[in-house]
């Protein structure tokens, strides 16, 4: 068996479903052991970063629930998101495409 680079394994793992072959047939064709294929697939699944970030729930607080504090924007308004990583604040003048 040839030593394969990380990029080679990424390519093989992406090609298998598109090939229409079973994993056994695909591994036989590419001279890869089935156990190595599954081991690399599991390793890549553990270390891969999701391609799409999860959505954050945004809610509009009632004006009575808002607290007054120094705001970075000229208009004095901010967009605030509560997330598991903390409170994210953006100036209200920030273009919507940036938040997307």
Coordinates of N, CA and C in Angstrom, one line a residue:
X1 N 0.8 -1.2 0.0 CA 0.0 0.0 0.0 C 0.9 1.2 0.0
X2 N 0.5 2.2 -0.8 CA 1.2 3.5 -0.9 C 0.8 4.4 0.3
X3 N 1.8 5.2 0.7 CA 1.5 6.2 1.8 C 0.8 7.3 1.2
X4 N -0.4 7.7 1.8 CA -1.2 8.8 1.2 C -1.1 10.0 2.1
X5 N -1.1 11.2 1.5 CA -1.1 12.4 2.3 C -2.5 12.7 2.8
X6 N -2.6 13.7 3.6 CA -3.9 14.1 4.2 C -4.9 14.5 3.0
X7 N -4.3 15.2 2.1 CA -5.1 15.7 0.9 C -5.6 14.5 0.1
X8 N -4.8 13.5 0.0 CA -5.2 12.3 -0.8 C -6.4 11.6 -0.1
X9 N -6.3 11.5 1.3 CA -7.4 10.9 2.0 C -8.7 11.7 1.9
X10 N -8.6 13.0 2.0 CA -9.7 13.9 1.8 C -10.4 13.7 0.5
X11 N -9.6 13.6 -0.5 CA -10.1 13.4 -1.9 C -10.8 12.0 -2.0
X12 N -10.2 11.0 -1.5 CA -10.8 9.6 -1.5 C -12.1 9.6 -0.7
X13 N -12.1 10.2 0.4 CA -13.3 10.2 1.2 C -14.5 10.9 0.5
X14 N -14.1 12.0 -0.2 CA -15.2 12.7 -0.9 C -15.6 12.0 -2.2
X15 N -14.7 11.3 -2.8 CA -15.0 10.6 -4.1 C -15.9 9.3 -3.9
X16 N -15.8 8.7 -2.7 CA -16.5 7.4 -2.5 C -18.0 7.5 -2.7
X17 N -18.7 8.5 -2.0 CA -20.1 8.5 -2.2 C -20.5 8.9 -3.7
X18 N -19.7 9.7 -4.3 CA -20.0 10.1 -5.7 C -19.8 9.0 -6.7
X19 N -18.9 8.0 -6.3 CA -18.6 7.0 -7.2 C -19.7 6.0 -7.5
X20 N -20.7 5.9 -6.6 CA -21.8 5.0 -6.7 C -21.4 3.6 -6.3
X21 N -20.1 3.4 -5.9 CA -19.6 2.1 -5.5 C -19.9 1.9 -4.0
X22 N -19.9 0.6 -3.5 CA -19.9 0.4 -2.1 C -18.5 0.7 -1.6
X23 N -18.4 0.9 -0.3 CA -17.1 1.2 0.3 C -16.2 0.0 0.0
X24 N -16.6 -1.2 0.1 CA -15.8 -2.4 -0.2 C -15.2 -2.3 -1.6
X25 N -16.1 -2.1 -2.6 CA -15.7 -2.1 -4.0 C -14.8 -0.9 -4.2
X26 N -15.1 0.3 -3.6 CA -14.3 1.5 -3.8 C -12.9 1.2 -3.2
X27 N -12.8 0.6 -2.1 CA -11.5 0.4 -1.4 C -10.7 -0.6 -2.3
X28 N -11.3 -1.6 -2.8 CA -10.6 -2.6 -3.6 C -10.1 -1.9 -4.9
X29 N -10.9 -1.1 -5.5 CA -10.5 -0.4 -6.7 C -9.3 0.5 -6.5
X30 N -9.2 1.2 -5.3 CA -8.2 2.2 -5.0 C -7.1 1.6 -4.1
X31 N -7.1 0.3 -3.9 CA -6.1 -0.5 -3.1 C -6.0 0.1 -1.7
X32 N -7.1 0.3 -1.1 CA -7.1 0.8 0.3 C -7.8 -0.2 1.2
X33 N -7.2 -0.5 2.3 CA -7.9 -1.4 3.2 C -9.1 -0.8 3.8
X34 N -10.1 -1.6 4.0 CA -11.4 -1.1 4.5 C -11.3 -0.5 5.9
X35 N -10.5 -1.2 6.7 CA -10.3 -0.7 8.1 C -9.6 0.7 8.1
X36 N -8.6 0.9 7.1 CA -8.0 2.2 7.0 C -9.0 3.3 6.5
X37 N -9.8 2.9 5.6 CA -10.8 3.8 5.1 C -11.7 4.3 6.2
X38 N -12.3 3.3 7.0 CA -13.2 3.7 8.1 C -12.4 4.5 9.2
X39 N -11.2 4.1 9.5 CA -10.4 4.8 10.5 C -10.2 6.3 10.1
X40 N -9.7 6.5 8.8 CA -9.5 7.9 8.3 C -10.8 8.7 8.3
X41 N -11.9 8.0 7.9 CA -13.2 8.7 7.8 C -13.6 9.1 9.2
X42 N -13.4 8.3 10.2 CA -13.7 8.6 11.6 C -12.8 9.8 12.1
X43 N -11.5 9.7 11.8 CA -10.6 10.7 12.2 C -11.0 12.1 11.6
X44 N -11.3 12.1 10.4 CA -11.7 13.3 9.7 C -13.0 13.9 10.2
X45 N -13.9 13.0 10.6 CA -15.2 13.5 11.1 C -15.0 14.1 12.5
X46 N -14.0 13.6 13.3 CA -13.7 14.2 14.6 C -13.1 15.6 14.5
X47 N -12.2 15.7 13.5 CA -11.4 16.9 13.4 C -11.9 18.0 12.4
X48 N -12.9 17.6 11.7 CA -13.4 18.5 10.7 C -14.2 19.6 11.3
X49 N -14.1 20.8 10.7 CA -14.9 22.0 11.2 C -16.2 22.0 10.4
X50 N -17.3 22.2 11.0 CA -18.5 22.4 10.2 C -18.4 23.4 9.2
X51 N -18.9 23.2 8.0 CA -18.8 24.1 6.9 C -19.8 25.3 7.1
X52 N -20.9 25.0 7.8 CA -21.9 26.0 8.1 C -22.0 26.3 9.6
X53 N -21.8 27.5 9.9 CA -21.9 27.8 11.4 C -23.4 27.7 11.8
X54 N -23.6 27.3 13.1 CA -25.0 27.1 13.5 C -25.6 28.5 13.7
X55 N -26.9 28.5 13.6 CA -27.6 29.8 13.7 C -27.7 30.2 15.2
X56 N -27.8 31.5 15.4 CA -27.9 32.1 16.7 C -29.3 32.7 16.8
X57 N -30.0 32.3 17.9 CA -31.3 32.9 18.1 C -31.2 34.3 18.5
X58 N -31.8 35.2 17.8 CA -31.8 36.6 18.0 C -33.2 37.0 18.5
X59 N -33.3 37.8 19.6 CA -34.6 38.2 20.1 C -34.5 39.7 20.3
X60 N -35.6 40.4 20.2 CA -35.7 41.8 20.4 C -36.2 42.1 21.8
X61 N -35.4 42.7 22.5 CA -35.8 43.0 23.9 C -36.7 44.2 23.9
X62 N -37.7 44.2 24.8 CA -38.6 45.3 24.9 C -37.8 46.6 25.4
X63 N -38.2 47.7 25.0 CA -37.5 48.9 25.4 C -37.3 49.1 26.9
X64 N -38.3 48.6 27.7 CA -38.2 48.7 29.1 C -37.2 47.8 29.7
X65 N -36.8 46.7 29.0 CA -35.9 45.7 29.5 C -34.4 46.1 29.1
X66 N -34.2 47.1 28.2 CA -32.9 47.5 27.8 C -32.3 48.4 28.9
X67 N -31.0 48.3 29.0 CA -30.2 49.1 29.9 C -29.5 50.1 29.1
X68 N -29.2 51.3 29.7 CA -28.5 52.4 29.0 C -27.0 52.2 29.3
X69 N -26.2 52.2 28.3 CA -24.8 52.2 28.4 C -24.1 52.9 27.2
X70 N -22.9 53.2 27.4 CA -22.1 53.9 26.3 C -22.2 53.0 25.0
X71 N -22.6 53.5 23.9 CA -22.7 52.8 22.7 C -21.6 53.2 21.7
X72 N -21.0 52.3 20.9 CA -20.0 52.6 20.0 C -20.5 53.3 18.7
X73 N -21.8 53.2 18.4 CA -22.2 53.7 17.1 C -22.7 55.2 17.3
X74 N -22.7 55.9 16.2 CA -23.1 57.3 16.3 C -24.6 57.5 16.7
X75 N -25.4 56.5 16.2 CA -26.8 56.6 16.6 C -27.2 56.2 18.0
X76 N -26.2 55.5 18.7 CA -26.4 55.1 20.0 C -27.2 53.8 20.1
X77 N -27.4 53.1 19.0 CA -28.1 51.8 19.1 C -27.1 50.7 18.7
X78 N -27.4 49.5 19.3 CA -26.5 48.4 19.0 C -27.4 47.2 18.7
X79 N -26.9 46.2 18.0 CA -27.5 44.9 17.8 C -26.8 44.0 18.7
X80 N -27.6 43.3 19.6 CA -26.9 42.4 20.6 C -27.4 41.0 20.4
X81 N -26.5 40.0 20.4 CA -26.8 38.6 20.3 C -26.3 37.9 21.6
X82 N -27.1 37.1 22.2 CA -26.6 36.3 23.3 C -26.4 34.9 22.8
X83 N -25.1 34.5 23.0 CA -24.7 33.2 22.4 C -24.0 32.4 23.5
X84 N -23.8 31.1 23.4 CA -23.1 30.3 24.4 C -21.7 30.8 24.6
X85 N -21.1 31.5 23.6 CA -19.7 32.0 23.7 C -19.7 33.4 24.3
X86 N -20.9 34.0 24.6 CA -20.9 35.3 25.2 C -21.9 36.2 24.6
X87 N -21.9 37.5 24.9 CA -22.8 38.5 24.4 C -22.0 39.2 23.3
X88 N -22.6 39.2 22.1 CA -22.0 39.8 20.9 C -22.7 41.1 20.6
X89 N -22.0 42.2 20.5 CA -22.6 43.5 20.2 C -22.1 44.1 19.0
X90 N -22.9 44.7 18.1 CA -22.5 45.3 16.9 C -23.2 46.6 16.7
X91 N -22.6 47.6 16.1 CA -23.2 48.9 15.9 C -24.4 48.7 15.0
X92 N -25.5 49.4 15.2 CA -26.6 49.3 14.3 C -26.4 49.8 12.9
X93 N -25.3 50.5 12.7 CA -24.9 50.9 11.3 C -24.2 49.8 10.5
X94 N -23.9 48.7 11.1 CA -23.2 47.6 10.5 C -24.1 47.0 9.4
X95 N -23.6 46.9 8.1 CA -24.4 46.3 7.1 C -24.9 44.9 7.4
X96 N -26.1 44.6 7.0 CA -26.7 43.3 7.3 C -25.9 42.2 6.6
X97 N -25.3 42.4 5.5 CA -24.6 41.3 4.8 C -23.4 40.9 5.7
X98 N -22.9 41.8 6.5 CA -21.8 41.4 7.4 C -22.3 40.4 8.4
X99 N -23.5 40.6 8.9 CA -24.0 39.6 9.9 C -24.4 38.3 9.3
X100 N -24.7 38.3 8.1 CA -25.1 37.0 7.4 C -23.9 36.2 7.3

